[in-house]
PDB file of C-alpha atoms in Angstrom:
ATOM      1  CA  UNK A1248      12.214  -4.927  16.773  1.00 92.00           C
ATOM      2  CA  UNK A1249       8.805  -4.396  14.995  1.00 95.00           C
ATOM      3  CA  UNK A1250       7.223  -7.088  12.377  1.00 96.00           C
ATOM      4  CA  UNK A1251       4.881  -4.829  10.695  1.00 96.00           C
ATOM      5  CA  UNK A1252       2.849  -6.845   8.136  1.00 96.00           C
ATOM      6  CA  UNK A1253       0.805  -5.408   6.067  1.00 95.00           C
ATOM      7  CA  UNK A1254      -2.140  -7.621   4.362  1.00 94.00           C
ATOM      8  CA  UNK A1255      -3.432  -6.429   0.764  1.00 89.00           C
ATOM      9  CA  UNK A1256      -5.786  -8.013  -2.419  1.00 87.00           C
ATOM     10  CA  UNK A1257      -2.462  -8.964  -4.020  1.00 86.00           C
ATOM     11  CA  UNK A1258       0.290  -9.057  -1.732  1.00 90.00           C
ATOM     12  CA  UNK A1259       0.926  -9.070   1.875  1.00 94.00           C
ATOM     13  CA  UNK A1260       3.717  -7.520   3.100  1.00 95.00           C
ATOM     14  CA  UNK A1261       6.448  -8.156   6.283  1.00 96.00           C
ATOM     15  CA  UNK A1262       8.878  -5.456   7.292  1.00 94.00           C
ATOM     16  CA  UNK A1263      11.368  -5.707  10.081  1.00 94.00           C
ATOM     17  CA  UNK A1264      11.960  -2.274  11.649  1.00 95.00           C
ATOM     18  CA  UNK A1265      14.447  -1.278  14.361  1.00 93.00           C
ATOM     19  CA  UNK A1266      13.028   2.190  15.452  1.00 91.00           C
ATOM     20  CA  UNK A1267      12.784   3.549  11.900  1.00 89.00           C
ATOM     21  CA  UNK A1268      15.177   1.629  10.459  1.00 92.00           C
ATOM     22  CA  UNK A1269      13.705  -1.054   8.450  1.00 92.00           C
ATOM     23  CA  UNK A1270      16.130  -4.383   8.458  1.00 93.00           C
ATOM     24  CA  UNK A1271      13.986  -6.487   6.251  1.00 93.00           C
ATOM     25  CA  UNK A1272      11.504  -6.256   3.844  1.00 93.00           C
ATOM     26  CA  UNK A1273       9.297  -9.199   1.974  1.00 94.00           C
ATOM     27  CA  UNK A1274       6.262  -9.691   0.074  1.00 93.00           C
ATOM     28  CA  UNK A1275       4.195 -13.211  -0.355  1.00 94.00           C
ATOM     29  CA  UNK A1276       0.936 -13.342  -2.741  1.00 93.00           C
ATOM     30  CA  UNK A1277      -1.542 -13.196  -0.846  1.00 93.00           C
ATOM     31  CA  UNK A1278      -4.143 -16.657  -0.418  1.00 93.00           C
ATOM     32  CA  UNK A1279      -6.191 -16.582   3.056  1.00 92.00           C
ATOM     33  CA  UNK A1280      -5.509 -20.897   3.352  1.00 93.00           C
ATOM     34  CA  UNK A1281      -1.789 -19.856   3.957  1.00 94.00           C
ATOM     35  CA  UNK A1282      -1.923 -20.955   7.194  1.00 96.00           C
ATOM     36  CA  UNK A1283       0.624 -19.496  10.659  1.00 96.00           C
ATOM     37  CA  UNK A1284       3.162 -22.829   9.874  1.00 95.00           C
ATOM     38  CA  UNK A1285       3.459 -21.814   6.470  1.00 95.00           C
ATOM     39  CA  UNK A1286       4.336 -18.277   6.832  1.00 95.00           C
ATOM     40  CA  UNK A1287       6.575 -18.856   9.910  1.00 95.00           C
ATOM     41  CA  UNK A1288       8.511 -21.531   7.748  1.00 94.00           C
ATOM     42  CA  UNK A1289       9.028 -18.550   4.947  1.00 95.00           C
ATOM     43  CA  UNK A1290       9.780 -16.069   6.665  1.00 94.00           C
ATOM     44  CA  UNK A1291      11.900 -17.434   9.292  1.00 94.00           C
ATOM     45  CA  UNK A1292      14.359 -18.575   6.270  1.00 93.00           C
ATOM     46  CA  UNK A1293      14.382 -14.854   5.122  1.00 94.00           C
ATOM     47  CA  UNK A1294      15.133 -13.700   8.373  1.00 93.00           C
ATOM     48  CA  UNK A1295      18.426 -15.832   8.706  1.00 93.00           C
ATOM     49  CA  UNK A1296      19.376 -14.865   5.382  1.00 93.00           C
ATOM     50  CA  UNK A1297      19.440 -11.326   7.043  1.00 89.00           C
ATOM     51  CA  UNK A1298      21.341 -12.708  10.269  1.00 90.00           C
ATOM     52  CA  UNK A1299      18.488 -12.697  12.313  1.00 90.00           C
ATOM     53  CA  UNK A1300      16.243 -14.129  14.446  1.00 90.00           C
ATOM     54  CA  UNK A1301      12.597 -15.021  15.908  1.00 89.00           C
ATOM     55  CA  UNK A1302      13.916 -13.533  19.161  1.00 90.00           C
ATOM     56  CA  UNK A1303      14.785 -10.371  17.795  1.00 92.00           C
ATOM     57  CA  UNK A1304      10.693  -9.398  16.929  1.00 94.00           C
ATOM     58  CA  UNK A1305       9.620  -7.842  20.154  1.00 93.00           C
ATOM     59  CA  UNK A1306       6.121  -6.229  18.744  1.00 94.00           C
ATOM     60  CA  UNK A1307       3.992  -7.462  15.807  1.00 96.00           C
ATOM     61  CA  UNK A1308       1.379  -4.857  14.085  1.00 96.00           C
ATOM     62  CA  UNK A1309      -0.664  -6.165  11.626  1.00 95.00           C
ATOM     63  CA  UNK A1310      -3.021  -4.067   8.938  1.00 94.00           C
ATOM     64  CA  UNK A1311      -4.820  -5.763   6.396  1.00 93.00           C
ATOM     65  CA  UNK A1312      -7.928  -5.188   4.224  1.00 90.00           C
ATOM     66  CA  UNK A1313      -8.470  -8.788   3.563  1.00 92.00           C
ATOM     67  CA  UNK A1314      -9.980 -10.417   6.726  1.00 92.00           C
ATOM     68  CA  UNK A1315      -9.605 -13.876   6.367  1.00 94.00           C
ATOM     69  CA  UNK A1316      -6.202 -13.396   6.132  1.00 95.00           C
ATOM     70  CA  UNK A1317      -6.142 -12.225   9.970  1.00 94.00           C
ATOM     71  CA  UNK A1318      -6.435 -15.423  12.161  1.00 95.00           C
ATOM     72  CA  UNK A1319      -3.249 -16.829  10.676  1.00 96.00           C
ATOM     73  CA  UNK A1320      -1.561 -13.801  11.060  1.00 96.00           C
ATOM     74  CA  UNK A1321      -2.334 -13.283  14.158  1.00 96.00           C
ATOM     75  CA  UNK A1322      -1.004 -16.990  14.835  1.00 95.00           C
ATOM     76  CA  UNK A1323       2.201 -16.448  13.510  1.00 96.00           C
ATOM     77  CA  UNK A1324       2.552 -13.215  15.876  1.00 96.00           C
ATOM     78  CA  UNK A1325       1.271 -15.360  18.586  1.00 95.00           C
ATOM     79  CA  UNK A1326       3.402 -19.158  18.225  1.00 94.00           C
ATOM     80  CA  UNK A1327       6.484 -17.867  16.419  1.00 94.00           C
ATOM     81  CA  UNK A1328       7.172 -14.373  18.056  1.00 94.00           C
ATOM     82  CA  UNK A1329       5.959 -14.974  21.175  1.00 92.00           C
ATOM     83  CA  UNK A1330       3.673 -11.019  20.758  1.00 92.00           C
ATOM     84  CA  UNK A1331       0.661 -10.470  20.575  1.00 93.00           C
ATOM     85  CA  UNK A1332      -0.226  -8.124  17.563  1.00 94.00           C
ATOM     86  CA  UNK A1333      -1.833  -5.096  17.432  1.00 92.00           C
ATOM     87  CA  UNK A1334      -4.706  -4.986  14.842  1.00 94.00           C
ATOM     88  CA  UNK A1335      -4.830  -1.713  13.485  1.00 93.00           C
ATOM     89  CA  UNK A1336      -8.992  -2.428  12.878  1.00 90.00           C
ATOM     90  CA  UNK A1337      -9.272  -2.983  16.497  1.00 91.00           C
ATOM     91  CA  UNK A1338     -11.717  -0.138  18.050  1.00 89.00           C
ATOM     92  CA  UNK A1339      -8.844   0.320  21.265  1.00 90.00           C
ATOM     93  CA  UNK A1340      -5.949   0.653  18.581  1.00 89.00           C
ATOM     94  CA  UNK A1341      -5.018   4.693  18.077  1.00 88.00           C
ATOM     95  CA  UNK A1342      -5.174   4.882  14.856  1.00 90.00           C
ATOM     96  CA  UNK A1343      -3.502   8.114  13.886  1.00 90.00           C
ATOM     97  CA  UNK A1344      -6.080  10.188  11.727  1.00 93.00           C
ATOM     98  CA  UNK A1345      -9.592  10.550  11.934  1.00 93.00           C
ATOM     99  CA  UNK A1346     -11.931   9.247   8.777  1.00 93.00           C
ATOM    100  CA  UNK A1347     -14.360  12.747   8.034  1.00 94.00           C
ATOM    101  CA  UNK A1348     -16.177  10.555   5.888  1.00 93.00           C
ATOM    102  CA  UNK A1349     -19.721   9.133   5.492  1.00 92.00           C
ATOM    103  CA  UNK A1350     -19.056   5.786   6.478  1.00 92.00           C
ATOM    104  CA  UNK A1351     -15.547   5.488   8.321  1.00 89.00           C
ATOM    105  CA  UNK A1352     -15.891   1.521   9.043  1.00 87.00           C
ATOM    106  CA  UNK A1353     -15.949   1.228   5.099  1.00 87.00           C
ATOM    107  CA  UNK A1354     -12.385   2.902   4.685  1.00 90.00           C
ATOM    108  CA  UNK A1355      -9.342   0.076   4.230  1.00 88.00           C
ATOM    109  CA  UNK A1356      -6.674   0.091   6.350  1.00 90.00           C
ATOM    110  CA  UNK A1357      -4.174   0.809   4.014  1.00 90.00           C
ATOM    111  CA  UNK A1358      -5.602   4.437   3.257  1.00 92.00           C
ATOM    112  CA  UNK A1359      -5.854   5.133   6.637  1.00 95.00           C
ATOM    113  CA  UNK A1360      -2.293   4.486   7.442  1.00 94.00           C
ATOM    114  CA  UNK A1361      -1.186   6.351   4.035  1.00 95.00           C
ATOM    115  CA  UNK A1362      -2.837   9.379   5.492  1.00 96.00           C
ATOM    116  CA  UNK A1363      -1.121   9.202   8.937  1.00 96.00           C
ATOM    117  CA  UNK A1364       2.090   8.550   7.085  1.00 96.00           C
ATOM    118  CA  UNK A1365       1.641  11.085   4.319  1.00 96.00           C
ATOM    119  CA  UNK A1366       0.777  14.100   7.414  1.00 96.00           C
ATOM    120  CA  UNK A1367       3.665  12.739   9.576  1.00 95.00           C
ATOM    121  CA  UNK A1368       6.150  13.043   7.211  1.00 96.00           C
ATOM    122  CA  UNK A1369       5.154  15.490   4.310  1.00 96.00           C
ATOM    123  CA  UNK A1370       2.528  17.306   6.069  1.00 92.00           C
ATOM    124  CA  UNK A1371      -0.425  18.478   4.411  1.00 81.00           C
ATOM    125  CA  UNK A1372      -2.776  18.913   2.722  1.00 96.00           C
ATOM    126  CA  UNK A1373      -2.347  16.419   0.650  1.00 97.00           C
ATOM    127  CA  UNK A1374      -3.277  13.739  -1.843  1.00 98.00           C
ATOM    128  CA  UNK A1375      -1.943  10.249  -1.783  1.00 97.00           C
ATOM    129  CA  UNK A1376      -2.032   8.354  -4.722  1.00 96.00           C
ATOM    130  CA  UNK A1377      -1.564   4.616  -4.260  1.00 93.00           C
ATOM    131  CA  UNK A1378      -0.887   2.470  -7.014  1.00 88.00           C
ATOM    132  CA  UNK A1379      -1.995  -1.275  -5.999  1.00 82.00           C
ATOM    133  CA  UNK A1380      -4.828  -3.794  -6.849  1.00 81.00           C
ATOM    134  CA  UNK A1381      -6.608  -0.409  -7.348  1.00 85.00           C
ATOM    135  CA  UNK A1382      -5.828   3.175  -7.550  1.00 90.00           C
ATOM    136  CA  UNK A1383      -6.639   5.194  -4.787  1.00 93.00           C
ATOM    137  CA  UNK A1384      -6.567   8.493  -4.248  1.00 96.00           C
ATOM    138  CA  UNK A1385      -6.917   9.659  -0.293  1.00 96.00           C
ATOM    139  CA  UNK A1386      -7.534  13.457   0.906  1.00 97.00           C
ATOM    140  CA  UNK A1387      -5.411  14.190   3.771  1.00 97.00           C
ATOM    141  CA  UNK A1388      -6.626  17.491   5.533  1.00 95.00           C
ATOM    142  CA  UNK A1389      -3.719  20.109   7.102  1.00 94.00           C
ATOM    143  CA  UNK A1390      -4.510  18.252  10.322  1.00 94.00           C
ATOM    144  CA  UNK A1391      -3.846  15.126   9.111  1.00 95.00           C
ATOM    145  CA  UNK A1392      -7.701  13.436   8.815  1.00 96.00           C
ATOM    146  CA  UNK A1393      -8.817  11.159   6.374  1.00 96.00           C
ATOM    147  CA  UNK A1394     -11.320  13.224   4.151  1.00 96.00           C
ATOM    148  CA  UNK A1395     -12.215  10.607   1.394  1.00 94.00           C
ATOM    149  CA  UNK A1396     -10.839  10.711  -2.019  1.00 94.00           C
ATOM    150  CA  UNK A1397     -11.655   8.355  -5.459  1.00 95.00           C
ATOM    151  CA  UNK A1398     -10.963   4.292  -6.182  1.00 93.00           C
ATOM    152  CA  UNK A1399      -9.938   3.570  -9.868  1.00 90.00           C
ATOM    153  CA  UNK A1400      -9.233   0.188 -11.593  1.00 85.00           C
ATOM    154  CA  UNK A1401      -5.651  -0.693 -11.192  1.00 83.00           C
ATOM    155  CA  UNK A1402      -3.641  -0.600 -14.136  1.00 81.00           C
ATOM    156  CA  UNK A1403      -2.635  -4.480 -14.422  1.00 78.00           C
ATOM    157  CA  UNK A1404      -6.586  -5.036 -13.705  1.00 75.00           C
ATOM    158  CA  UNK A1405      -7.450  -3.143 -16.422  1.00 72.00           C
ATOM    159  CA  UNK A1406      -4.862  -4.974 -18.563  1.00 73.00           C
ATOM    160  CA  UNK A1407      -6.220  -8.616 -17.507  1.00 74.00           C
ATOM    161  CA  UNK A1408      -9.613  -7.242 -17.663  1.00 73.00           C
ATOM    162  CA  UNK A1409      -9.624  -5.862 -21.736  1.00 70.00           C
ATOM    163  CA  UNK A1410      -7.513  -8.557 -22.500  1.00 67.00           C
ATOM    164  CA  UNK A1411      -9.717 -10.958 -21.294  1.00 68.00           C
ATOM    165  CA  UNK A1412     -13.239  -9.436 -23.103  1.00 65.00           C
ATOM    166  CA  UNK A1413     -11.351  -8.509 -26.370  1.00 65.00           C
ATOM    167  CA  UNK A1414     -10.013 -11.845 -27.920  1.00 56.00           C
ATOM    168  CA  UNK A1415      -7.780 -10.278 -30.228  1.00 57.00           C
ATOM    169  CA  UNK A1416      -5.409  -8.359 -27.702  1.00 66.00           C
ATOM    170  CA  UNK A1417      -2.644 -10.378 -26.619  1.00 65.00           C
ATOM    171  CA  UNK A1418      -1.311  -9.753 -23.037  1.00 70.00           C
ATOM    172  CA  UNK A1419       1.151  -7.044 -22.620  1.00 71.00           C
ATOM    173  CA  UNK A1420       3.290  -5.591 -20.013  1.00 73.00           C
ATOM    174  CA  UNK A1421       3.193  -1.890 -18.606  1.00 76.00           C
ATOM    175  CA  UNK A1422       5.749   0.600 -19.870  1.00 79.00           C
ATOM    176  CA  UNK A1423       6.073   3.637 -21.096  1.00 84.00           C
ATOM    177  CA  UNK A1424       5.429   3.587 -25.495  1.00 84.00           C
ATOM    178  CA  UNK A1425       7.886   5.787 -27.239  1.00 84.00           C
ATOM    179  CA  UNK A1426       4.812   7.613 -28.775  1.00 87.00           C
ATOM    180  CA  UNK A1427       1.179   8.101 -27.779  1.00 91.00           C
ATOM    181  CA  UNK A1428      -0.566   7.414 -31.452  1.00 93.00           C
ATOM    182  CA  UNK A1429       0.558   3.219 -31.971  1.00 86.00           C
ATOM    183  CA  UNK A1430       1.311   1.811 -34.805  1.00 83.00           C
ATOM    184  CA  UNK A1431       0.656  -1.887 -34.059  1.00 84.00           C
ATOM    185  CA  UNK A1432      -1.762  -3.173 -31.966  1.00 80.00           C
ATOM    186  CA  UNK A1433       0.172  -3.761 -29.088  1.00 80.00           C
ATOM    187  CA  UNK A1434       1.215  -0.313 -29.694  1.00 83.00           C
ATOM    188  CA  UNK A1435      -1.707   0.977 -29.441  1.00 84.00           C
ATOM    189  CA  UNK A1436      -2.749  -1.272 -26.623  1.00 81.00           C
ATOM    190  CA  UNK A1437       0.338   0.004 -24.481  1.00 83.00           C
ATOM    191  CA  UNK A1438      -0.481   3.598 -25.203  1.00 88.00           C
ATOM    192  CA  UNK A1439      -3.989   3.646 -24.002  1.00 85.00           C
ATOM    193  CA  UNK A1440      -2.607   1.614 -21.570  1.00 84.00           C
ATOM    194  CA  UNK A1441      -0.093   3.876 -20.231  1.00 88.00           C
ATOM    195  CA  UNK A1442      -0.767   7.103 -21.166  1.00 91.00           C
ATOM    196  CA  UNK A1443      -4.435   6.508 -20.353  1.00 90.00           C
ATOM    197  CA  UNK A1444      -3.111   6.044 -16.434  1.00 89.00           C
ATOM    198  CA  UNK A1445      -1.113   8.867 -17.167  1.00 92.00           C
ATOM    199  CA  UNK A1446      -3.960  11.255 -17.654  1.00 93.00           C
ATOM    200  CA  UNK A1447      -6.423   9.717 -15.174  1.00 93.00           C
ATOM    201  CA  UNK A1448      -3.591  10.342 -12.556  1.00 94.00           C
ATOM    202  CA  UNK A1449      -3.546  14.213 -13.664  1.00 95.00           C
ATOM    203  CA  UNK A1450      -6.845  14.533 -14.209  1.00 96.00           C
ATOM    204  CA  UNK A1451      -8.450  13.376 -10.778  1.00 96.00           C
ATOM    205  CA  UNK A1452      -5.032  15.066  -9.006  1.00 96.00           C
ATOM    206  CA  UNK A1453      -6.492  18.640 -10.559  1.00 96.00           C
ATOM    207  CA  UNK A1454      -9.961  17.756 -10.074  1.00 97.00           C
ATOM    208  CA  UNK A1455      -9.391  16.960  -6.513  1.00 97.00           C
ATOM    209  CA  UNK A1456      -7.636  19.841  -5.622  1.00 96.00           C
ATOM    210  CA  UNK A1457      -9.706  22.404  -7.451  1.00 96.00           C
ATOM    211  CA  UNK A1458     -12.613  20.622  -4.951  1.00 96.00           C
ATOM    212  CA  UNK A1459     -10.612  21.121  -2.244  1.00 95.00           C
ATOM    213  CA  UNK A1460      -9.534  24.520  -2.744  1.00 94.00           C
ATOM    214  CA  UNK A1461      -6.430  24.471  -1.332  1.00 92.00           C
ATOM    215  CA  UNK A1462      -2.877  24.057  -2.347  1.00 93.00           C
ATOM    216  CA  UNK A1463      -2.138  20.367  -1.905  1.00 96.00           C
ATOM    217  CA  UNK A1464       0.927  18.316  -2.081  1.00 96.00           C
ATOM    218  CA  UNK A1465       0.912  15.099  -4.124  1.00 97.00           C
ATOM    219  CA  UNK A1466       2.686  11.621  -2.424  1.00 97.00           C
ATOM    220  CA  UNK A1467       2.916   8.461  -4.264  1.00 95.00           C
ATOM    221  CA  UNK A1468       3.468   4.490  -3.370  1.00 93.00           C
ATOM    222  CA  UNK A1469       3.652   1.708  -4.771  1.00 87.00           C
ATOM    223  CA  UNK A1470       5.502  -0.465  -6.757  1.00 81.00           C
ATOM    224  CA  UNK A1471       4.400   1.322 -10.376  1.00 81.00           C
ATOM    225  CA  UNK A1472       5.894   4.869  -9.115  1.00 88.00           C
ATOM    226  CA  UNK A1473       8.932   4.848 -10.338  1.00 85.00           C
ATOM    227  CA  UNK A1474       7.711   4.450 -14.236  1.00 84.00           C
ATOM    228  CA  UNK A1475       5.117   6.864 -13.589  1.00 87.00           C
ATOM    229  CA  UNK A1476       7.141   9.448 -12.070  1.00 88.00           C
ATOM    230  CA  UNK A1477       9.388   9.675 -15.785  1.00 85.00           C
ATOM    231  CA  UNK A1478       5.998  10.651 -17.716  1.00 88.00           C
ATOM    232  CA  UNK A1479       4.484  13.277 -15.285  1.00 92.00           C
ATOM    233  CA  UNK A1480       5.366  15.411 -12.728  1.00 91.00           C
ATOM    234  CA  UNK A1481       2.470  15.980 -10.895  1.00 93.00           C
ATOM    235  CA  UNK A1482       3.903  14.367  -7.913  1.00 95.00           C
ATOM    236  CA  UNK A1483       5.824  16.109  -4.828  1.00 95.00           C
ATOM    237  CA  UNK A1484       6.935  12.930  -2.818  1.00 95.00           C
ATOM    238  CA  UNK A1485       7.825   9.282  -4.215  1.00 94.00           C
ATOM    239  CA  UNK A1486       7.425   6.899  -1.227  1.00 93.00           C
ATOM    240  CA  UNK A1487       7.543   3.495  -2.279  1.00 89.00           C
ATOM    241  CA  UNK A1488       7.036   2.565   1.754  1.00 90.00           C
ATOM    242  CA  UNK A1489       4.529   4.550   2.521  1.00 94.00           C
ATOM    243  CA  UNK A1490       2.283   2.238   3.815  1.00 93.00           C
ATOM    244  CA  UNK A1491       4.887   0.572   6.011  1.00 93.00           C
ATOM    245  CA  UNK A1492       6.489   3.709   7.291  1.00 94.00           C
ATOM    246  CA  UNK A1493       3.187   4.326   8.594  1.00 94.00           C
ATOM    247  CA  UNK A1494       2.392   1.061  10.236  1.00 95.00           C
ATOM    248  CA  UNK A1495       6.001   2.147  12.082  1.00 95.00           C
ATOM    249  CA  UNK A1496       4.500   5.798  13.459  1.00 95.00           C
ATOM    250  CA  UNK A1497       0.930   4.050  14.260  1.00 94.00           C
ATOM    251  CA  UNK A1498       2.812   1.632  16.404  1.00 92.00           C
ATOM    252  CA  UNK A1499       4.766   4.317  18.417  1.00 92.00           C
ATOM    253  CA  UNK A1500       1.585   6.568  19.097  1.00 91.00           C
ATOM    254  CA  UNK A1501      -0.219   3.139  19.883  1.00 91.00           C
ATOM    255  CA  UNK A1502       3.045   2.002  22.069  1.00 81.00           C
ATOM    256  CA  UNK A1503       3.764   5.142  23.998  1.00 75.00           C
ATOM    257  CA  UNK A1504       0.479   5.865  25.464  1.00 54.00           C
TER     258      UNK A1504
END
């Protein structure tokens, strides 16, 4: 089986795949002195709670836009299931797309392997729309390159960040606010909040595509989708494995060559 793991700002992520059938799926926060013990103790325990085992991982793929995070990753690959990993940042690795952009080194992993998995498996063009530590918002050509795309705040960032320069707001959570004009502060605070993200998410979407000039389908991941999805419906595809689906196809071009 694959251990895909997938290393973000916030989170890093494990999945257990047989083909494309994922067995297991777990996030830690991320913290780059988490070192190969640690992670092999925690996920090992997960693992058994699943009935299975350190013998089962066969291949280890690793993707991660946080680079201290790597060596220990690549540990735990290496002492606990006896692979070693592919790096999908590694010039020999395939990597499924090709960045048309000014600077390709710049481009994180994780919006590289959204484009290979949006082409594969919704075909294109397209525009992935990512809702993590930040907002992204990735151009995916009918042939399935990387063609750049726009980087906004992401929403709990934005929250932390007002809430931390205006000493009067208190800390809310995201959701949707029965009405856009607030009557309360935190009313009001959820609303620009919400519907704020709402029409950022339209407006770059349209602005993108009129760019563009082409019809484009719309794919979104991550964990925020689903309350997104009930207040708009300028997305095509809800994937909240995107990224991980895609770590699964970049392993099978990389493996079958």
């Amino acid at each position: 089986m694959l251990l895909a793991i997938n290393s973000n700002n916030t989170n890093i992520k494990f999945g257990l795949y047989d083909g494309d059938t994922e067995r297991g799926s777990w996030r830690i926060g991320t913290d780059t002195k988490r070192t190969a013990d640690e992670y092999a103790v925690w996920i090992s325990q997960l693992m058994t709670l699943k009935g299975m085992k350190s013998a089962d991982v066969t291949q280890c793929l690793i993707a991660s836009v946080v680079p201290d995070t790597l060596f220990n990753l690549k540990m735990l690959c290496r002492s606990y299931f006896n692979c070693d990993p592919l790096i999908y940042t590694d010039p020999e690795v395939i990597k499924g797309t090709v960045a048309k952009v000014d600077r390709p080194e710049e481009v994180g992993a994780d919006r590289l392997v959204n484009t290979v998995a949006a082409h594969h498996l919704y075909g294109g063009p397209a525009i992935v729309v990512d809702f993590g530590t930040a907002t992204t918002f990735d151009v995916v050509d009918g042939d399935g390159n990387y063609c750049g795309g726009a980087i906004a705040p992401g929403i709990n960032l934005s929250i932390e960040a007002l809430r931390m320069a205006a000493a009067l707001l208190p800390r809310v959570a995201v959701r949707r606010p029965e009405k856009v004009i607030g009557s309360t502060t935190v009313g009001c605070f959820e609303s620009g909040i919400f519907w704020g993200y709402v029409s950022l998410i339209e407006g770059l979407v349209a602005r993108i595509r009129a760019e563009f000039g082409q019809p484009m389908k719309v794919v979104a991941t991550g964990g925020l989708v689903p309350l997104f999805a009930e207040a708009t419906d300028i997305f095509d595809h809800l994937d909240q494995d995107l990224t991980m689906r895609g770590l699964v196809i970049v392993n099978r071009l990389n493996r079958t060559q």
